[in-house]
Coordinates of C-alpha atoms and ligand atoms in Angstrom, one line a residue:
M1 CA -8.7 28.0 -160.4
T2 CA -10.3 31.4 -160.5
S3 CA -9.0 32.2 -157.0
A4 CA -5.5 32.3 -158.4
F5 CA -6.5 35.3 -160.4
L6 CA -7.6 37.1 -157.2
E7 CA -4.5 36.3 -155.2
A8 CA -2.5 39.2 -154.1
A9 CA 0.4 39.8 -156.4
V10 CA 3.6 38.8 -154.7
E11 CA 5.8 41.8 -154.6
P12 CA 9.5 41.0 -154.7
A13 CA 10.3 43.0 -151.6
D14 CA 8.0 40.7 -149.6
L15 CA 9.8 37.5 -150.6
P16 CA 11.9 35.7 -148.0
T17 CA 15.5 34.8 -148.8
R18 CA 15.5 31.1 -149.4
N19 CA 18.6 29.5 -150.6
P20 CA 21.8 29.0 -148.6
Q21 CA 23.7 29.1 -151.9
A22 CA 22.3 32.5 -152.5
S23 CA 24.1 34.1 -149.5
A24 CA 27.3 32.4 -150.6
E25 CA 27.5 35.1 -153.2
P26 CA 27.7 38.6 -151.8
A27 CA 25.1 41.0 -152.9
L28 CA 25.9 42.3 -156.3
A29 CA 25.4 45.9 -155.3
R30 CA 28.2 45.6 -152.9
D31 CA 30.4 44.0 -155.5
R32 CA 30.0 46.8 -158.0
N33 CA 30.8 49.7 -155.7
T34 CA 28.5 50.4 -152.8
P35 CA 26.0 52.8 -154.4
R36 CA 27.2 56.4 -154.0
L37 CA 24.7 58.7 -152.4
R38 CA 26.1 61.6 -154.4
P39 CA 26.7 61.1 -158.1
N40 CA 30.0 62.2 -159.5
G41 CA 30.0 65.9 -160.5
L42 CA 26.9 66.7 -158.4
P43 CA 28.7 68.5 -155.6
R44 CA 30.4 70.8 -158.2
A45 CA 27.0 71.5 -159.9
A46 CA 25.4 72.2 -156.5
M47 CA 28.3 74.6 -155.7
V48 CA 27.9 76.5 -158.9
Q49 CA 24.1 76.8 -158.3
T50 CA 24.8 78.0 -154.7
V51 CA 27.3 80.7 -155.9
A52 CA 24.6 81.8 -158.4
A53 CA 22.1 82.2 -155.6
L54 CA 24.6 84.1 -153.4
I55 CA 25.2 86.7 -156.2
W56 CA 21.8 88.1 -155.3
I57 CA 23.3 89.6 -152.1
P58 CA 25.7 92.1 -153.9
Q59 CA 22.9 92.7 -156.4
A60 CA 20.5 93.6 -153.6
A61 CA 23.1 95.8 -151.9
L62 CA 23.7 97.7 -155.2
L63 CA 20.0 98.1 -155.8
A64 CA 19.4 99.4 -152.3
F65 CA 22.3 101.7 -152.6
G66 CA 21.0 103.1 -155.9
V67 CA 17.5 103.6 -154.6
G68 CA 18.8 105.1 -151.4
T69 CA 21.0 107.5 -153.4
I70 CA 18.1 108.6 -155.6
A71 CA 15.8 109.0 -152.5
S72 CA 18.3 111.1 -150.7
G73 CA 18.2 113.5 -153.7
G74 CA 22.0 113.2 -154.2
G75 CA 22.0 110.9 -157.1
G76 CA 22.4 112.1 -160.6
L77 CA 22.2 109.6 -163.5
A78 CA 26.0 109.2 -163.5
E79 CA 25.9 108.2 -159.8
V80 CA 23.4 105.4 -160.2
A81 CA 24.5 104.3 -163.7
L82 CA 27.5 102.4 -162.4
P83 CA 25.6 100.4 -159.7
A84 CA 22.8 99.7 -162.3
A85 CA 25.4 98.4 -164.7
F86 CA 26.9 96.2 -162.0
V87 CA 23.4 94.9 -161.1
L88 CA 22.8 94.0 -164.7
A89 CA 26.2 92.3 -165.1
L90 CA 25.7 90.4 -161.9
G91 CA 22.3 89.4 -163.1
V92 CA 23.7 88.0 -166.3
A93 CA 26.5 86.1 -164.4
R94 CA 23.9 84.7 -162.0
A95 CA 21.6 83.5 -164.8
A96 CA 24.6 81.9 -166.6
L97 CA 25.9 80.2 -163.5
D98 CA 22.4 79.0 -162.6
A99 CA 21.9 77.5 -166.1
T100 CA 25.3 75.9 -166.1
G101 CA 24.9 74.4 -162.6
G102 CA 21.5 73.1 -163.6
R103 CA 22.9 71.5 -166.7
M104 CA 25.8 70.0 -164.8
A105 CA 23.4 68.6 -162.1
F106 CA 21.1 67.1 -164.8
R107 CA 24.0 65.5 -166.6
A108 CA 25.4 64.0 -163.3
A109 CA 22.0 62.8 -162.4
R110 CA 21.4 61.0 -165.7
A111 CA 24.9 59.4 -165.5
E112 CA 24.1 58.1 -162.1
L113 CA 20.8 56.8 -163.3
T114 CA 22.5 54.9 -166.1
R115 CA 25.0 53.5 -163.6
R116 CA 22.4 52.3 -161.3
R117 CA 20.3 50.8 -164.1
D118 CA 23.4 49.0 -165.3
I119 CA 23.9 47.5 -161.8
A120 CA 20.3 46.5 -161.6
T121 CA 20.2 44.9 -165.0
T122 CA 23.5 43.1 -164.4
A123 CA 22.1 41.9 -161.1
L124 CA 19.0 40.5 -162.8
A125 CA 21.1 38.9 -165.5
A126 CA 23.2 37.3 -162.8
R127 CA 20.3 35.5 -161.2
S128 CA 20.2 31.8 -161.9
P129 CA 17.4 30.7 -164.3
L130 CA 16.5 28.2 -161.5
D131 CA 15.8 31.0 -159.1
V132 CA 12.1 31.0 -158.5
E133 CA 12.4 34.2 -156.5
R134 CA 13.6 36.3 -159.4
P135 CA 11.6 39.5 -159.5
A136 CA 8.5 39.4 -161.8
S137 CA 9.4 40.6 -165.2
G138 CA 6.8 43.4 -165.2
F139 CA 7.9 44.6 -161.8
A140 CA 11.6 44.7 -162.8
A141 CA 10.8 46.3 -166.2
S142 CA 8.6 49.0 -164.7
L143 CA 11.2 49.7 -162.0
I144 CA 14.2 49.9 -164.2
A145 CA 12.6 51.6 -167.2
E146 CA 10.0 53.9 -165.6
Q147 CA 10.2 54.4 -161.9
A148 CA 14.0 54.7 -161.9
E149 CA 13.5 58.0 -163.7
T150 CA 12.3 59.6 -160.5
M151 CA 16.0 59.5 -159.4
V152 CA 16.8 62.2 -161.9
P153 CA 14.9 65.1 -160.2
Y154 CA 16.0 63.8 -156.8
F155 CA 19.7 64.0 -157.8
A156 CA 19.4 67.0 -160.1
R157 CA 17.1 69.1 -157.9
F158 CA 16.9 68.0 -154.4
L159 CA 20.6 67.6 -153.6
P160 CA 21.7 71.0 -155.0
A161 CA 18.6 72.5 -153.3
R162 CA 19.8 71.1 -150.0
L163 CA 23.3 72.6 -150.3
K164 CA 21.7 76.0 -151.2
A165 CA 19.3 75.7 -148.3
S166 CA 22.1 75.1 -145.9
T167 CA 24.4 77.9 -147.2
V168 CA 22.4 80.8 -148.6
P169 CA 20.2 81.5 -145.5
L170 CA 23.4 81.4 -143.3
V171 CA 25.3 83.9 -145.5
T172 CA 22.2 86.1 -145.7
L173 CA 21.9 86.1 -141.9
V174 CA 25.6 87.1 -141.7
C175 CA 24.8 90.1 -144.0
V176 CA 21.6 91.1 -142.1
F177 CA 22.8 90.8 -138.6
P178 CA 25.3 93.7 -138.6
I179 CA 22.5 96.0 -139.9
S180 CA 19.6 94.8 -137.7
W181 CA 19.6 92.2 -135.0
V182 CA 15.8 92.2 -134.8
A183 CA 15.4 91.4 -138.5
A184 CA 18.0 88.7 -138.1
I185 CA 16.1 87.3 -135.1
I186 CA 12.8 87.3 -137.1
L187 CA 14.5 85.3 -139.9
I188 CA 16.1 82.9 -137.4
L189 CA 12.8 82.3 -135.7
A190 CA 10.9 81.6 -138.9
A191 CA 13.5 79.5 -140.6
P192 CA 13.8 76.4 -138.3
L193 CA 10.1 75.8 -138.4
I194 CA 10.5 74.9 -142.1
P195 CA 13.0 72.0 -141.8
I196 CA 11.2 70.7 -138.7
F197 CA 7.9 70.4 -140.6
M198 CA 9.6 69.2 -143.7
A199 CA 11.3 66.4 -141.7
L200 CA 8.0 65.4 -140.1
I201 CA 6.3 65.3 -143.5
G202 CA 9.3 63.6 -145.1
W203 CA 9.0 60.4 -143.1
R204 CA 5.4 59.9 -144.3
A205 CA 6.3 61.0 -147.8
K206 CA 9.0 58.3 -148.2
A207 CA 6.7 55.6 -146.9
A208 CA 3.9 56.7 -149.2
S209 CA 6.2 56.8 -152.2
E210 CA 7.5 53.3 -151.4
E211 CA 4.0 52.0 -151.1
M212 CA 3.1 53.7 -154.5
L213 CA 6.2 52.2 -156.1
A214 CA 5.5 48.7 -154.9
K215 CA 1.9 49.0 -156.0
S216 CA 2.7 50.3 -159.4
G217 CA 5.4 47.6 -159.9
G218 CA 2.9 44.9 -158.7
L219 CA 0.3 46.2 -161.2
N220 CA 2.8 46.1 -164.0
A221 CA 3.9 42.6 -163.1
F222 CA 0.3 41.5 -162.9
L223 CA -0.6 43.1 -166.2
L224 CA 2.3 41.6 -168.1
D225 CA 1.7 38.2 -166.7
R226 CA -2.0 38.2 -167.5
L227 CA -1.4 39.7 -171.0
R228 CA 0.9 36.8 -171.7
G229 CA -1.7 34.4 -170.5
L230 CA -4.7 36.1 -172.2
A231 CA -5.6 33.1 -174.3
T232 CA -5.7 30.9 -171.1
I233 CA -7.7 33.4 -169.2
R234 CA -10.2 33.7 -172.1
A235 CA -10.3 29.9 -172.6
L236 CA -11.1 29.3 -168.9
G237 CA -13.7 32.1 -168.7
A238 CA -11.7 34.1 -166.2
V239 CA -11.8 37.4 -168.1
D240 CA -14.3 39.1 -165.8
I241 CA -12.5 38.1 -162.6
T242 CA -9.1 39.2 -164.0
A243 CA -10.6 42.6 -165.1
Q244 CA -12.1 43.0 -161.5
R245 CA -8.7 42.3 -160.0
L246 CA -7.1 44.8 -162.4
R247 CA -9.7 47.4 -161.6
A248 CA -9.1 46.9 -157.8
D249 CA -5.3 47.2 -158.3
A250 CA -5.7 50.3 -160.4
E251 CA -7.9 51.8 -157.8
S252 CA -5.5 51.0 -155.0
L253 CA -2.7 52.6 -157.1
R254 CA -4.8 55.7 -157.6
R255 CA -5.3 56.0 -153.8
R256 CA -1.6 55.6 -153.1
T257 CA -0.7 58.2 -155.8
M258 CA -3.2 60.6 -154.3
A259 CA -1.6 60.1 -150.9
V260 CA 1.8 61.0 -152.3
L261 CA 0.4 64.1 -154.1
K262 CA -1.5 65.1 -150.9
I263 CA 1.8 65.0 -149.0
A264 CA 3.6 66.9 -151.8
F265 CA 1.0 69.7 -151.7
L266 CA 0.9 69.7 -147.9
S267 CA 4.7 70.2 -147.7
S268 CA 4.6 73.1 -150.2
A269 CA 1.7 74.7 -148.3
V270 CA 3.6 74.5 -145.0
L271 CA 6.7 76.0 -146.4
E272 CA 4.9 78.8 -148.3
F273 CA 3.0 79.6 -145.1
F274 CA 6.2 79.9 -142.9
A275 CA 8.1 81.7 -145.7
A276 CA 5.3 84.2 -146.2
L277 CA 5.1 84.7 -142.4
G278 CA 8.8 85.4 -142.1
V279 CA 8.9 87.9 -145.1
A280 CA 5.8 89.6 -143.8
A281 CA 7.1 90.0 -140.3
T282 CA 10.4 91.4 -141.6
A283 CA 8.5 93.8 -143.9
V284 CA 6.3 95.0 -141.0
Y285 CA 9.4 95.6 -138.8
I286 CA 11.3 97.5 -141.6
G287 CA 8.2 99.5 -142.5
F288 CA 7.6 100.7 -138.9
S289 CA 11.3 101.4 -138.5
L290 CA 11.4 103.6 -141.6
L291 CA 8.3 105.4 -140.4
G292 CA 10.0 106.0 -137.1
S293 CA 7.5 104.0 -135.0
I294 CA 10.2 101.5 -134.0
D295 CA 13.7 102.6 -133.1
I296 CA 15.1 99.4 -131.7
G297 CA 16.8 96.6 -133.5
S298 CA 19.5 98.3 -135.4
W299 CA 23.0 98.9 -134.2
N300 CA 23.2 102.7 -135.1
G301 CA 19.9 104.1 -134.0
K302 CA 17.4 104.2 -136.9
L303 CA 17.5 102.1 -140.0
T304 CA 18.2 104.1 -143.2
L305 CA 16.2 103.5 -146.4
T306 CA 19.2 101.8 -148.0
Q307 CA 19.6 99.4 -145.0
G308 CA 15.9 98.7 -144.8
L309 CA 15.6 98.1 -148.5
F310 CA 18.6 95.8 -148.5
I311 CA 17.1 93.7 -145.7
L312 CA 13.7 93.7 -147.5
L313 CA 15.3 92.5 -150.7
L314 CA 17.2 89.7 -148.8
A315 CA 14.3 88.4 -146.8
P316 CA 12.6 86.6 -149.8
A317 CA 16.1 85.4 -150.9
F318 CA 16.6 84.0 -147.4
F319 CA 13.5 81.8 -147.8
E320 CA 13.9 81.0 -151.5
P321 CA 16.4 78.1 -151.1
L322 CA 14.1 76.6 -148.4
R323 CA 11.1 76.9 -150.7
E324 CA 13.1 75.2 -153.5
L325 CA 14.0 72.5 -151.0
S326 CA 10.4 72.0 -150.2
A327 CA 9.4 71.9 -153.9
A328 CA 12.0 69.2 -154.4
W329 CA 11.0 67.4 -151.1
H330 CA 8.7 64.9 -152.8
D331 CA 11.4 64.3 -155.4
R332 CA 13.6 63.1 -152.6
A333 CA 10.9 60.8 -151.3
S334 CA 10.2 59.2 -154.7
G335 CA 13.8 59.2 -155.7
Q336 CA 15.0 57.4 -152.5
A337 CA 12.2 54.9 -152.8
A338 CA 13.3 54.2 -156.3
I339 CA 16.9 53.8 -155.3
D340 CA 15.9 51.4 -152.5
A341 CA 13.8 49.4 -154.8
L342 CA 16.5 49.3 -157.5
D343 CA 19.1 48.2 -154.9
G344 CA 16.6 45.6 -153.8
L345 CA 16.8 44.0 -157.2
S346 CA 20.5 43.4 -156.6
H347 CA 20.1 41.5 -153.3
N348 CA 19.9 37.9 -152.5
G349 CA 18.5 35.2 -154.7
L350 CA 20.2 32.3 -156.4
V351 CA 23.2 33.6 -158.3
L352 CA 24.4 32.2 -161.7
P353 CA 27.8 30.7 -161.2
G354 CA 30.5 32.7 -163.0
W355 CA 28.2 35.5 -164.0
R356 CA 31.0 38.0 -163.8
N357 CA 32.8 36.3 -166.7
D358 CA 29.6 35.7 -168.8
Q359 CA 30.4 38.4 -171.3
V360 CA 34.1 37.6 -171.7
G361 CA 35.1 36.4 -175.1
A362 CA 35.1 32.8 -176.3
S363 CA 37.1 30.1 -174.5
D364 CA 40.4 29.1 -176.2
D365 CA 40.0 25.4 -176.8
F366 CA 37.0 24.3 -178.8
A367 CA 38.8 21.7 -180.8
A368 CA 38.1 18.7 -178.6
V369 CA 34.7 17.2 -178.1
P370 CA 34.0 17.4 -174.4
D371 CA 33.1 14.6 -172.0
I372 CA 31.0 15.0 -168.9
R373 CA 31.9 13.5 -165.5
I374 CA 29.7 13.9 -162.4
R375 CA 30.9 12.5 -159.1
D376 CA 29.2 12.2 -155.7
F377 CA 26.9 15.0 -156.6
S378 CA 24.1 16.3 -154.4
F379 CA 21.6 19.1 -155.1
R380 CA 18.4 20.4 -153.7
H381 CA 16.5 23.5 -154.9
A382 CA 16.0 24.9 -151.4
P383 CA 16.9 23.9 -147.8
A384 CA 13.3 23.1 -147.1
Q385 CA 13.0 20.8 -150.2
S386 CA 14.2 17.3 -150.4
S387 CA 17.3 16.4 -152.4
V388 CA 16.7 16.0 -156.2
F389 CA 20.2 14.3 -156.4
K390 CA 22.2 12.6 -153.6
D391 CA 25.6 11.1 -154.2
F392 CA 24.8 11.0 -157.9
N393 CA 27.4 9.7 -160.4
L394 CA 27.3 9.9 -164.2
T395 CA 29.8 9.8 -167.0
V396 CA 29.0 10.8 -170.6
A397 CA 31.9 10.0 -172.9
A398 CA 33.0 12.6 -175.5
G399 CA 30.7 12.4 -178.5
E400 CA 28.3 10.0 -176.8
H401 CA 24.6 10.5 -177.2
V402 CA 22.6 9.9 -174.0
A403 CA 18.9 10.1 -173.1
L404 CA 17.7 10.9 -169.6
L405 CA 14.5 9.0 -169.0
G406 CA 12.3 9.1 -165.9
P407 CA 9.0 10.2 -164.4
S408 CA 8.0 13.8 -164.4
G409 CA 9.7 15.7 -161.5
C410 CA 12.6 13.2 -161.1
G411 CA 15.1 15.9 -162.0
K412 CA 15.9 15.6 -165.7
T413 CA 15.7 19.4 -166.4
T414 CA 17.5 20.1 -163.1
L415 CA 20.4 17.8 -164.1
L416 CA 20.7 19.5 -167.5
S417 CA 20.7 22.9 -165.8
L418 CA 23.4 21.8 -163.4
I419 CA 25.6 20.4 -166.3
A420 CA 25.2 23.8 -167.9
G421 CA 26.4 25.4 -164.7
L422 CA 23.2 27.4 -164.2
A423 CA 23.1 26.9 -160.4
P424 CA 25.7 26.0 -157.7
H425 CA 25.4 22.5 -156.3
E426 CA 25.9 21.4 -152.7
N427 CA 28.4 18.6 -152.9
G428 CA 30.4 16.7 -155.5
T429 CA 32.0 17.7 -158.7
I430 CA 31.1 18.2 -162.4
H431 CA 34.0 18.0 -164.9
I432 CA 33.5 19.1 -168.5
A433 CA 36.3 18.1 -170.8
G434 CA 38.4 17.5 -167.7
E435 CA 37.8 21.0 -166.3
L436 CA 36.1 21.4 -162.9
M437 CA 32.8 23.3 -163.1
S438 CA 33.4 26.1 -160.6
D439 CA 32.5 29.8 -160.2
R440 CA 35.7 30.7 -162.1
S441 CA 35.3 28.2 -165.0
S442 CA 31.5 27.9 -165.5
A443 CA 31.1 30.9 -167.8
A444 CA 33.8 29.6 -170.2
L445 CA 32.4 26.0 -169.9
R446 CA 28.9 27.3 -170.7
R447 CA 30.3 28.7 -174.0
R448 CA 31.0 25.1 -174.9
I449 CA 27.4 24.1 -174.4
T450 CA 24.3 24.8 -176.4
W451 CA 20.9 24.5 -174.8
I452 CA 17.6 23.6 -176.4
G453 CA 15.0 24.4 -173.7
Q454 CA 11.7 22.8 -172.8
R455 CA 9.8 26.1 -172.9
P456 CA 11.8 28.1 -175.5
H457 CA 11.1 31.8 -175.6
V458 CA 10.4 33.3 -179.0
F459 CA 10.9 37.1 -178.9
A460 CA 8.7 39.5 -180.9
G461 CA 10.8 40.2 -184.0
T462 CA 12.0 38.7 -187.3
M463 CA 13.0 35.1 -187.6
G464 CA 16.6 36.2 -188.2
S465 CA 16.7 38.3 -185.1
N466 CA 15.3 35.3 -183.1
I467 CA 18.1 33.2 -184.4
T468 CA 21.0 35.6 -183.8
L469 CA 19.6 37.0 -180.5
G470 CA 21.8 40.0 -181.0
R471 CA 25.1 37.9 -181.2
P472 CA 27.4 40.1 -183.3
D473 CA 29.4 37.1 -184.6
V474 CA 26.3 35.5 -186.2
G475 CA 26.2 36.7 -189.8
A476 CA 23.8 36.2 -192.7
D477 CA 25.6 33.1 -193.9
A478 CA 25.4 31.5 -190.4
I479 CA 21.6 32.3 -190.3
R480 CA 21.1 30.8 -193.8
C481 CA 23.0 27.7 -192.8
A482 CA 21.0 27.3 -189.5
I483 CA 17.7 27.7 -191.4
R484 CA 18.8 25.0 -193.8
K485 CA 20.0 22.6 -191.2
S486 CA 16.8 23.0 -189.1
H487 CA 14.6 22.7 -192.2
L488 CA 13.0 26.1 -191.6
Q489 CA 13.1 27.3 -195.2
P490 CA 9.3 26.9 -195.8
V491 CA 8.6 29.0 -192.7
F492 CA 11.3 31.5 -193.6
E493 CA 9.8 31.9 -197.1
T494 CA 6.4 32.5 -195.7
H495 CA 7.5 34.9 -193.0
G496 CA 10.5 36.4 -194.6
A497 CA 11.3 39.7 -192.8
A498 CA 7.8 39.7 -191.3
L499 CA 7.6 39.9 -187.5
I500 CA 6.9 36.9 -185.4
G501 CA 4.6 37.7 -182.5
E502 CA 5.6 37.7 -178.8
G503 CA 5.9 34.2 -177.4
G504 CA 6.0 32.7 -180.9
A505 CA 2.5 33.8 -182.0
G506 CA 2.3 32.9 -185.7
L507 CA 4.5 29.8 -185.4
S508 CA 3.4 26.2 -184.8
G509 CA 4.9 24.3 -181.9
G510 CA 7.1 22.3 -184.3
E511 CA 8.2 25.5 -186.1
A512 CA 9.1 27.1 -182.8
M513 CA 11.1 24.0 -181.9
R514 CA 12.9 24.2 -185.2
L515 CA 13.7 27.8 -184.5
M516 CA 15.3 26.7 -181.2
L517 CA 17.3 24.2 -183.2
A518 CA 18.4 26.9 -185.5
R519 CA 19.6 29.0 -182.5
A520 CA 21.6 26.1 -181.3
V521 CA 23.1 25.4 -184.8
V522 CA 24.6 28.9 -185.1
E523 CA 26.6 28.1 -181.9
N524 CA 28.9 26.1 -184.0
Q525 CA 31.7 25.9 -181.5
A526 CA 29.6 24.2 -178.8
G527 CA 30.7 20.7 -178.3
I528 CA 27.9 19.7 -175.9
I529 CA 24.2 19.8 -176.7
L530 CA 21.7 19.8 -173.9
A531 CA 18.1 19.3 -175.1
D532 CA 15.2 19.3 -172.8
E533 CA 12.2 17.4 -174.3
P534 CA 12.7 18.6 -177.8
T535 CA 9.9 16.5 -179.2
A536 CA 7.3 17.1 -176.4
H537 CA 3.8 18.0 -177.7
L538 CA 4.7 17.3 -181.3
D539 CA 2.9 14.8 -183.6
A540 CA 4.9 11.6 -184.4
E541 CA 6.0 12.8 -187.9
T542 CA 7.2 16.3 -186.8
A543 CA 8.9 14.7 -183.7
N544 CA 10.7 12.3 -186.0
D545 CA 11.8 15.1 -188.4
I546 CA 13.1 17.2 -185.5
A547 CA 14.8 14.2 -183.9
R548 CA 16.5 13.5 -187.2
D549 CA 17.8 17.1 -187.6
L550 CA 18.9 17.1 -184.0
M551 CA 20.9 13.9 -184.5
L552 CA 22.5 15.3 -187.7
F553 CA 23.5 18.5 -185.8
A554 CA 24.7 16.4 -182.8
H555 CA 27.0 14.3 -185.0
G556 CA 30.5 14.6 -183.6
R557 CA 29.2 16.3 -180.4
T558 CA 28.2 15.1 -177.0
L559 CA 24.4 15.1 -176.6
V560 CA 22.3 14.8 -173.5
I561 CA 18.6 14.7 -174.0
A562 CA 15.9 14.8 -171.3
T563 CA 12.8 13.1 -172.7
H564 CA 9.7 11.0 -172.1
D565 CA 9.8 9.9 -175.7
P566 CA 10.9 6.2 -175.9
V567 CA 11.4 6.5 -179.7
L568 CA 13.8 9.4 -179.3
A569 CA 15.5 7.7 -176.4
A570 CA 16.0 4.6 -178.6
R571 CA 18.0 6.6 -181.1
M572 CA 20.6 7.4 -178.4
D573 CA 23.8 5.4 -177.6
R574 CA 22.6 5.0 -174.0
V575 CA 19.6 5.5 -171.9
I576 CA 19.9 6.6 -168.3
R577 CA 16.9 6.1 -166.1
L578 CA 16.5 8.7 -163.4
G579 CA 14.2 8.4 -160.4
A580 CA 14.6 6.7 -157.0
P581 CA 16.2 4.4 -156.3
E582 CA 18.1 4.1 -159.6
Q583 CA 19.0 7.8 -159.5
E584 CA 21.7 7.3 -156.9
L585 CA 23.1 4.3 -158.8
A586 CA 22.8 5.7 -162.3
G587 CA 25.8 6.1 -164.6
Ligands
LIG1 N1 13.6 26.4 -159.9 C1 13.1 25.5 -159.0 N2 13.0 25.8 -157.7 C2 12.6 24.9 -156.9 N3 12.2 23.6 -157.2 C3 12.3 23.3 -158.5 C4 12.7 24.2 -159.5 N4 12.7 23.6 -160.7 C5 12.2 22.3 -160.4 N5 12.0 22.1 -159.1 C6 11.6 20.9 -158.5 O1 12.6 19.9 -158.7 C7 12.1 18.7 -159.0 C8 12.7 18.2 -160.4 O2 12.2 19.1 -161.4 P1 12.6 18.9 -162.9 O3 12.0 20.0 -163.6 O4 14.1 18.8 -163.0 O5 11.9 17.6 -163.3 P2 11.8 16.9 -164.7 O6 12.2 15.5 -164.5 O7 12.5 17.6 -165.7 O8 10.2 17.0 -164.9 P3 9.4 17.0 -166.3 O9 9.7 15.7 -167.0 O10 8.0 17.1 -165.9 O11 9.9 18.1 -167.1 C9 10.6 18.8 -159.0 O12 10.1 18.3 -157.8 C10 10.3 20.3 -159.1 O13 9.2 20.6 -158.4

């Protein structure tokens, strides 16, 4: 058993696609617009920031002109005052444009992050509850909540920096070349080295970021899983071994984080080196030209002070966008890794039929009590697995109460799930109230069904919030009624507005089951109740009480119960025995 705690965490990206039904549904990402590489509004923001950077060119020209005029002795205060005022005005305009562009880029990046989070959460919600390949909760939570944030600097910093880096150096060169072709050549020679090295480093940076992301997600998934099972781990004496595994994972994550940081520092160092080399070479050439030691490289003989100064002021500005690009280079690596991982959440897997219509308002006709008709029905969980149902037939009349009885693993829960339209089936038909269960109808049909699960999840929160589950149409009266009908008053009086712990900590098994009953009771319009072993693990008296309350709630509704409890089964109108060979003949 302890070896299970040492097994490598299965990372969702590593999982193979399993189900043929999965590919029947196109990937959700493709459905909801193929993800845009550039968020809306970002090109405009990048343009504004680029214009801000280009303003330095006239500023440098005015500065060089002012200094040149003073140095030539011809400049009175009046002559330099105007260029100085322009330099100041351009400086203000530049700062304002830069700030505006930055804000626009940040806003666009955040909007894109929200959009992608929305796609990922919708995709997760669209996975069938029967899908065993659903990403681990900790992995998905860490990816959507935390790691997705790395997209913001990627969109807000890297993409505008890339536009600047491809525009500003070119325009600068166009300004330098007519003055000195040697200075232009120095800049041209220094510049390409930067993108070449950045690209080489970039390949490794993305791979390292992806590894770090997967490791961090895996660690989160492992942590969440083990925290949930802390009591089991402690009871079985596996605390030390779990702690060791956690330590090993944390150490591995540390190493991967350091690898990413190393690459980030390396990329900055490479760029700074080449940028410094380019500026230094330009300064040396201008210095010797002004001293008269070099007289080649300019078009009209010697360089003047104004021309030399102008080129000197432009040289750092030529490299500035490239330096910015380098600083944002690891943002690109981690941002793209997060985008890929987030898109990965939307791919493959077993899709919940009718997920698109799941949030649509209630179906129109709740008046009639529905019947259930299953014909020539076949289902298996995966192609490699044997069929759970083959040519299966079952009819449950409207208002009838039926128990599904059979050995463990014969498919009782699976059958309830399929009646609820939680997974697509291979062959055959299911009709609810005469309506065929299909991708189009299943969401509306699900709203006619209430489900009392075998392993109900109790959320950390108040009892009231656990009953409403955020459903806006469930008011205080409905909660009170549900508490009364499920005989939860004593528990409610004890707990009141106090919080129930995660997973139902603070509630007994029977109380948790009553809470599930209360959740079902508030779904007043549901004409079908599907209950999966509602009395399992309860003492005879509690089981009897819960069965009585369930029967009262089920009065005038269609009820299908999966159970091993012969006493509960005996209370039903009919018992259906599942399990070969009867399964194929049942109903
Ligand atoms: N999500 C799933 N993916 C793949 N196989 C599954 C899945 N759920 C159940 N199975 C398999 O399908 C078969 C039927 O399982 P099911 O849970 O329906 O049985 P059951 O009759 O409800 O069992 P129990 O009485 O123990 O709850 C079992 O062999 C089980 O291993």
